[in-house]
Coordinates of N, CA and C in Angstrom, one line a residue:
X11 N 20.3 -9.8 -49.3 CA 20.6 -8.4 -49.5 C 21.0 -7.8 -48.2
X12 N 21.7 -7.3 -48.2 CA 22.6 -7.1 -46.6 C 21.9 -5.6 -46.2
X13 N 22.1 -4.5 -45.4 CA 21.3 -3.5 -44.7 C 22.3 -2.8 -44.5
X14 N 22.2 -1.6 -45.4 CA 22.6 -0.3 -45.2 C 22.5 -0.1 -43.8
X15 N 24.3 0.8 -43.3 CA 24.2 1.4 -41.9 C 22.6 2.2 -41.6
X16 N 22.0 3.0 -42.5 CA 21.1 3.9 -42.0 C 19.6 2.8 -41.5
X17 N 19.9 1.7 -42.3 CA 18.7 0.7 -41.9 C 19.0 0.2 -41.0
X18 N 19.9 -0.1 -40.8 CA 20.5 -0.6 -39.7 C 19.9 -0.4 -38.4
X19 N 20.2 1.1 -38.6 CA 20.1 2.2 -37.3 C 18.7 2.2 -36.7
X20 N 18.1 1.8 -38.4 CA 16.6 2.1 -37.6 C 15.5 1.0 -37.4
X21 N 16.7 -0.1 -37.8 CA 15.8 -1.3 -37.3 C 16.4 -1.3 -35.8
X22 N 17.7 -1.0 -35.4 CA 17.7 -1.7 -34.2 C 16.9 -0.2 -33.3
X23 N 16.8 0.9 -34.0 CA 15.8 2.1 -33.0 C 14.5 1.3 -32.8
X24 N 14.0 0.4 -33.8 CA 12.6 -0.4 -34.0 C 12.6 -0.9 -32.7
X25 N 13.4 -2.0 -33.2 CA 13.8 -2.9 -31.7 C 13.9 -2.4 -30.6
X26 N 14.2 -1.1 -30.5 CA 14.2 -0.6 -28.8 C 12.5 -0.2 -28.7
X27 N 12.3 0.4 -29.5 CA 11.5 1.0 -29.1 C 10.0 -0.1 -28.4
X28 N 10.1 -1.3 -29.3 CA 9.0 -2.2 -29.3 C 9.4 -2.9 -28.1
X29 N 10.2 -3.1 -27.7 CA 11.1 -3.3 -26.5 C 10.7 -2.4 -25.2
X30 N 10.7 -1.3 -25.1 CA 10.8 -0.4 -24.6 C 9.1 -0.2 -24.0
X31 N 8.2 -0.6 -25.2 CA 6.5 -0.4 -25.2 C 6.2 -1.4 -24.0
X32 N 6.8 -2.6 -24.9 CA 6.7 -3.9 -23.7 C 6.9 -3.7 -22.8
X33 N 8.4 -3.4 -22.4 CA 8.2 -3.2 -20.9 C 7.5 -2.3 -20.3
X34 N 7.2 -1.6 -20.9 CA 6.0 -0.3 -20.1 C 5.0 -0.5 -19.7
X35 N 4.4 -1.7 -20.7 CA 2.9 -2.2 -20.8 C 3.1 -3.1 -19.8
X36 N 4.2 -4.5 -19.3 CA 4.2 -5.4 -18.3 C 4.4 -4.0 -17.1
X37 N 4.9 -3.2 -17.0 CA 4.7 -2.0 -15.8 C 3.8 -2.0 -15.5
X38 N 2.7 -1.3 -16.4 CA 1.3 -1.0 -16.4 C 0.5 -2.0 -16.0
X39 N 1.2 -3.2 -16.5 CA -0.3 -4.3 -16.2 C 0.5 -4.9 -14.6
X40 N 1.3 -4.9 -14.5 CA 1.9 -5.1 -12.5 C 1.0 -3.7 -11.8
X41 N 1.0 -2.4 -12.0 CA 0.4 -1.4 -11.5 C -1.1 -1.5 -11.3
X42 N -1.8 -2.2 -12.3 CA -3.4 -2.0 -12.4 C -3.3 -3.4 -11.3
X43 N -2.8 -4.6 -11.4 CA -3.1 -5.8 -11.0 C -2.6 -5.6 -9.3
X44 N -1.7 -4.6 -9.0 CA -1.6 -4.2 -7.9 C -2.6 -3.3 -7.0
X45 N -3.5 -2.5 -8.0 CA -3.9 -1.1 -7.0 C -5.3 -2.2 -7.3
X46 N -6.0 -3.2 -8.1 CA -7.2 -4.1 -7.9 C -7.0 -4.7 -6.8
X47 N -5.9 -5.1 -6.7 CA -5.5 -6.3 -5.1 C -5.8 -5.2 -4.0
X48 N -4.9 -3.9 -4.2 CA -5.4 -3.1 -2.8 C -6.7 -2.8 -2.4
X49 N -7.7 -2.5 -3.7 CA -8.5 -2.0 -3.6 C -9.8 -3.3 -2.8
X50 N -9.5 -4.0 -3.5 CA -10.4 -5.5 -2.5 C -9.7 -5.7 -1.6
X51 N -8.9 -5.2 -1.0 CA -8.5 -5.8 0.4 C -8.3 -4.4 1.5
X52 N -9.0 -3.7 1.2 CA -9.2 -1.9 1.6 C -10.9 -2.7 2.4
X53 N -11.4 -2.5 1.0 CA -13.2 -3.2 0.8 C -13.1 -4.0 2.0
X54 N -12.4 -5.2 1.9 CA -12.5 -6.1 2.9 C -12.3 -5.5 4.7
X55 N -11.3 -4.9 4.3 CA -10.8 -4.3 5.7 C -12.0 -3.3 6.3
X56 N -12.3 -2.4 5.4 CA -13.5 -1.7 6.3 C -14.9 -1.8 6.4
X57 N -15.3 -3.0 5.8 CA -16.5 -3.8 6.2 C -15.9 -4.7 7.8
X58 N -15.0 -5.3 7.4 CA -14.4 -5.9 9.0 C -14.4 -4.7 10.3
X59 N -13.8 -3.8 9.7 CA -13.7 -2.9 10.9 C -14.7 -2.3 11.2
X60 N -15.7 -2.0 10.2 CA -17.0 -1.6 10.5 C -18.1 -2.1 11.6
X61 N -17.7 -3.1 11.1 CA -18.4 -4.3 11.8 C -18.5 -4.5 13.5
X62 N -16.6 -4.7 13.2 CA -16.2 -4.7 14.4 C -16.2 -3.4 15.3
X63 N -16.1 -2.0 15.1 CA -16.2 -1.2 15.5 C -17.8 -0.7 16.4
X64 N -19.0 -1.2 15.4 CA -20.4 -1.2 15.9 C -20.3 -1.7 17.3
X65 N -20.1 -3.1 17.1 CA -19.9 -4.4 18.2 C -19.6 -3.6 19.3
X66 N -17.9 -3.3 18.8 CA -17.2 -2.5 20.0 C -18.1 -1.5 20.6
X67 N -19.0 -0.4 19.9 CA -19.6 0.4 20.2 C -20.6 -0.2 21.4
X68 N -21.5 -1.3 21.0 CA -22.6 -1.6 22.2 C -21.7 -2.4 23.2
X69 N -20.7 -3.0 23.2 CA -20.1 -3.5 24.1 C -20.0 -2.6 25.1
X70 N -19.5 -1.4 24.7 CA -18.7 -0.3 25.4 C -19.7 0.3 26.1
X71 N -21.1 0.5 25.3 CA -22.0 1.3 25.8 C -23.0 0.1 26.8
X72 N -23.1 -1.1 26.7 CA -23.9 -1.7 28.0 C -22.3 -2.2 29.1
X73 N -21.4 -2.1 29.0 CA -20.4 -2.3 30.3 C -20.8 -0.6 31.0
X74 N -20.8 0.7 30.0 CA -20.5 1.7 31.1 C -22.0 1.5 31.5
X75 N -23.2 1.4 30.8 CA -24.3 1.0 31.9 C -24.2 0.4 33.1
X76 N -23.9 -0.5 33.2 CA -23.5 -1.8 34.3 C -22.8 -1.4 35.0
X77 N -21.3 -0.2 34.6 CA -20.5 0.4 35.9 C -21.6 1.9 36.1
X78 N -22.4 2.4 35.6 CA -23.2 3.2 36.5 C -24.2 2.6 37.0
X79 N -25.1 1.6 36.7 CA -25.9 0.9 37.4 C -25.7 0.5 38.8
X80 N -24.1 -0.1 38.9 CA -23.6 -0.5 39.8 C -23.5 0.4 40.8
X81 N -23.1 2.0 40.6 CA -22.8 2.8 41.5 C -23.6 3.9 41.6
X82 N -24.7 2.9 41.2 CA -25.8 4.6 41.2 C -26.0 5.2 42.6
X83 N -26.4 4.1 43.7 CA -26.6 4.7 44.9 C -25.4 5.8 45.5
X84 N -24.0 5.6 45.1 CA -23.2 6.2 46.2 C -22.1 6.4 45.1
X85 N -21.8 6.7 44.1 CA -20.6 7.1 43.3 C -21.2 7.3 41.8
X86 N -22.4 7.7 41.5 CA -23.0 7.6 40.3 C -21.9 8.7 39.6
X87 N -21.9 9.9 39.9 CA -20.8 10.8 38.9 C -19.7 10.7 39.0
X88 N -19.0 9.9 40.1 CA -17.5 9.3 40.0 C -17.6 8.1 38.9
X89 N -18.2 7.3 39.0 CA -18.4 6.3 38.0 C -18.4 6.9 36.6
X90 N -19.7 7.7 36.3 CA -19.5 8.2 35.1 C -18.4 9.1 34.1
X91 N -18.0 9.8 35.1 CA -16.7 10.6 34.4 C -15.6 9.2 34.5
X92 N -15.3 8.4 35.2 CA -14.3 7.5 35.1 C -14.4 6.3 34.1
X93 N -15.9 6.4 33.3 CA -15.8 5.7 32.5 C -15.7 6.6 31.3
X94 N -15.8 7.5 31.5 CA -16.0 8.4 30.0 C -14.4 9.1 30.0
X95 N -13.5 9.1 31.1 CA -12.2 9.5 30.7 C -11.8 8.3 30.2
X96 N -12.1 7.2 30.7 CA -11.4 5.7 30.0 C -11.6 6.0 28.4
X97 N -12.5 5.7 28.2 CA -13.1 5.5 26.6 C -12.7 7.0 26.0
X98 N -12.5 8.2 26.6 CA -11.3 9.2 25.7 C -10.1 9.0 25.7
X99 N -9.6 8.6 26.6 CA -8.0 7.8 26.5 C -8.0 6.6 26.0
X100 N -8.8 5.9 25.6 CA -8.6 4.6 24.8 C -9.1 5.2 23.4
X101 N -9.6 6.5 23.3 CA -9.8 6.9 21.7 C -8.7 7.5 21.5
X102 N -8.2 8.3 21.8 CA -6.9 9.1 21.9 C -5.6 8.0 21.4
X103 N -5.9 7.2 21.8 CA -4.8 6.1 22.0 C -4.6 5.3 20.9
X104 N -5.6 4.9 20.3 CA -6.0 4.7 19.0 C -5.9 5.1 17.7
X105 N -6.4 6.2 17.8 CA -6.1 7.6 17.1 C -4.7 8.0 16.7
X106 N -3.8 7.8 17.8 CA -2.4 7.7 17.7 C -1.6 6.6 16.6
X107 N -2.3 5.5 17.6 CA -1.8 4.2 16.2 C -2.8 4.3 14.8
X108 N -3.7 5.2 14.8 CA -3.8 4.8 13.4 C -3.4 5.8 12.5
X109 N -2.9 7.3 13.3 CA -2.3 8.1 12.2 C -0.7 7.6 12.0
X110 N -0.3 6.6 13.1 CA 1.2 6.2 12.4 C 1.0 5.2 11.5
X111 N 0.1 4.2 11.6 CA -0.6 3.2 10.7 C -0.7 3.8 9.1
X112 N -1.2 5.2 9.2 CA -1.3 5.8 7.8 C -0.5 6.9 7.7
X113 N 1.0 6.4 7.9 CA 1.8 7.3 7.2 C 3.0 5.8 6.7
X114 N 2.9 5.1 6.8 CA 3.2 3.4 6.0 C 2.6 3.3 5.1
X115 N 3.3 3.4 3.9 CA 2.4 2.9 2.7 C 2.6 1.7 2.0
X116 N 2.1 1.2 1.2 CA 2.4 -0.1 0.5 C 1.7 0.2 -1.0
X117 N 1.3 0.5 -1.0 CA 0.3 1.1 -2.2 C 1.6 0.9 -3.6
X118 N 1.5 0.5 -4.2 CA 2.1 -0.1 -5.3 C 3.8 -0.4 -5.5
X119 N 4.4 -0.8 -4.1 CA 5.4 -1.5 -3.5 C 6.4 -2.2 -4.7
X120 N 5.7 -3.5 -5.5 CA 6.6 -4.3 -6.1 C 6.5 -2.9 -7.6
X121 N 5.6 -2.2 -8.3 CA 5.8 -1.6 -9.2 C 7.1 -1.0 -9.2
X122 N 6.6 -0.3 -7.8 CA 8.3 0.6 -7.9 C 9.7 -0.3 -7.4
X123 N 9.5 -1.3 -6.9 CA 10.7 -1.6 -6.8 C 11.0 -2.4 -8.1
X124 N 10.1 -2.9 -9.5 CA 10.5 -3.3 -10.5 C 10.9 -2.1 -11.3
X125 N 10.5 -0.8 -11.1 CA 11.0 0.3 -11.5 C 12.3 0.6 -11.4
X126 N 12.7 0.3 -10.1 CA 13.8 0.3 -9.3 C 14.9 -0.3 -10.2
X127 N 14.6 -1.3 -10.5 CA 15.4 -2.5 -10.6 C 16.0 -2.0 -12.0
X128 N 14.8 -1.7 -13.1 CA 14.8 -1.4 -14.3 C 15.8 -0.2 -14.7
X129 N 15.6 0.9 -13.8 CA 16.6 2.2 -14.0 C 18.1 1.8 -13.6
X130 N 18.6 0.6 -12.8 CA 19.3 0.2 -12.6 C 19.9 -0.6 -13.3
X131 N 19.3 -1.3 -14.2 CA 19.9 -1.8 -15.0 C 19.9 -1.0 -16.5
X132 N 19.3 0.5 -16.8 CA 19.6 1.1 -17.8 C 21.0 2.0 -16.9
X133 N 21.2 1.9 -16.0 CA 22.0 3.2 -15.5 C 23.6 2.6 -15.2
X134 N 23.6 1.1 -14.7 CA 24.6 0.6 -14.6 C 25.2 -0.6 -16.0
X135 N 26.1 -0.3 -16.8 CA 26.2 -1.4 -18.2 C 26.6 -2.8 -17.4
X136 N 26.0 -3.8 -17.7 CA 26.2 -5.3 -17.3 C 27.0 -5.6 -18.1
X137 N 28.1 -7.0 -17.6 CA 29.1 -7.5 -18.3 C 28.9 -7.5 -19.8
X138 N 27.8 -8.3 -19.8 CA 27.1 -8.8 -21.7 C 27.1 -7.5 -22.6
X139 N 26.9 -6.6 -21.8 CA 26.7 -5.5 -23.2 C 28.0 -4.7 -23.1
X140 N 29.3 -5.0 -22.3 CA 29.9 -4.7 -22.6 C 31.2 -5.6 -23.2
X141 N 30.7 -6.7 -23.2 CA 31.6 -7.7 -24.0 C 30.9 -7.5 -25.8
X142 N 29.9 -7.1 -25.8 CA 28.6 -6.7 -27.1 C 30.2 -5.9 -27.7
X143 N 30.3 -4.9 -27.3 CA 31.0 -3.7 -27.9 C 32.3 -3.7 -27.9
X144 N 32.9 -4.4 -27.5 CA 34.7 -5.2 -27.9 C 34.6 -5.6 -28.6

């Protein structure tokens, strides 16, 4: 039994539409499988830097000991301000690279460039669908 134009119509609207679900849902499941990856490797990162940052902290704080120790008798406040200007220009400096560090994003990268891809191929007709319609 063959299909009326109007069934026609709405089987192939079916077909888009179930089509259309799908691809939304493989979106969705690239998006969640993306921002889980970020999120454990965030975790990772600021337990490392944590870590590493402490360290740096006592490092920092028994060297400037050891350069006031050294100059207690005869340059004790030259010593001290010249380690305490170091360690604000080496924060300052830092500071610098990490607010350019966070204005780079990557935060769900391949989504949108499969987004990308997708609007591009509803926006541009490919050969096949225009050989479909001759």
């Amino acid at each position: 039994m063959a299909l009326g134009p109007t069934q026609r119509v709405f089987s192939a609207a079916k077909r888009l539409l179930k089509s259309l679900i799908a691809n939304s849902e493989t979106r969705l499941r690239l998006a969640v499988f993306e921002l889980e990856e970020e999120r454990a490797r965030l975790l990772v990162l600021l337990l490392l830097a944590g870590a590493s940052l402490l360290l740096l902290l006592l490092g920092i704080a028994t060297l400037t000991a050891l350069v006031v120790v050294i100059f207690w008798d005869t340059y004790r406040l030259t010593a001290i301000a010249i380690s305490a200007g170091v360690l604000i220009g080496a924060s300052l400096l830092l500071a610098v690279i990490a607010i350019r560090q966070s204005k780079q994003h990557s935060l769900l990268k391949e989504t949108l460039k499969q987004l990308a891809a997708d609007r591009a191929l509803l926006e541009e007709p490919s050969d096949e669908t225009i050989r479909r319609h001759r």
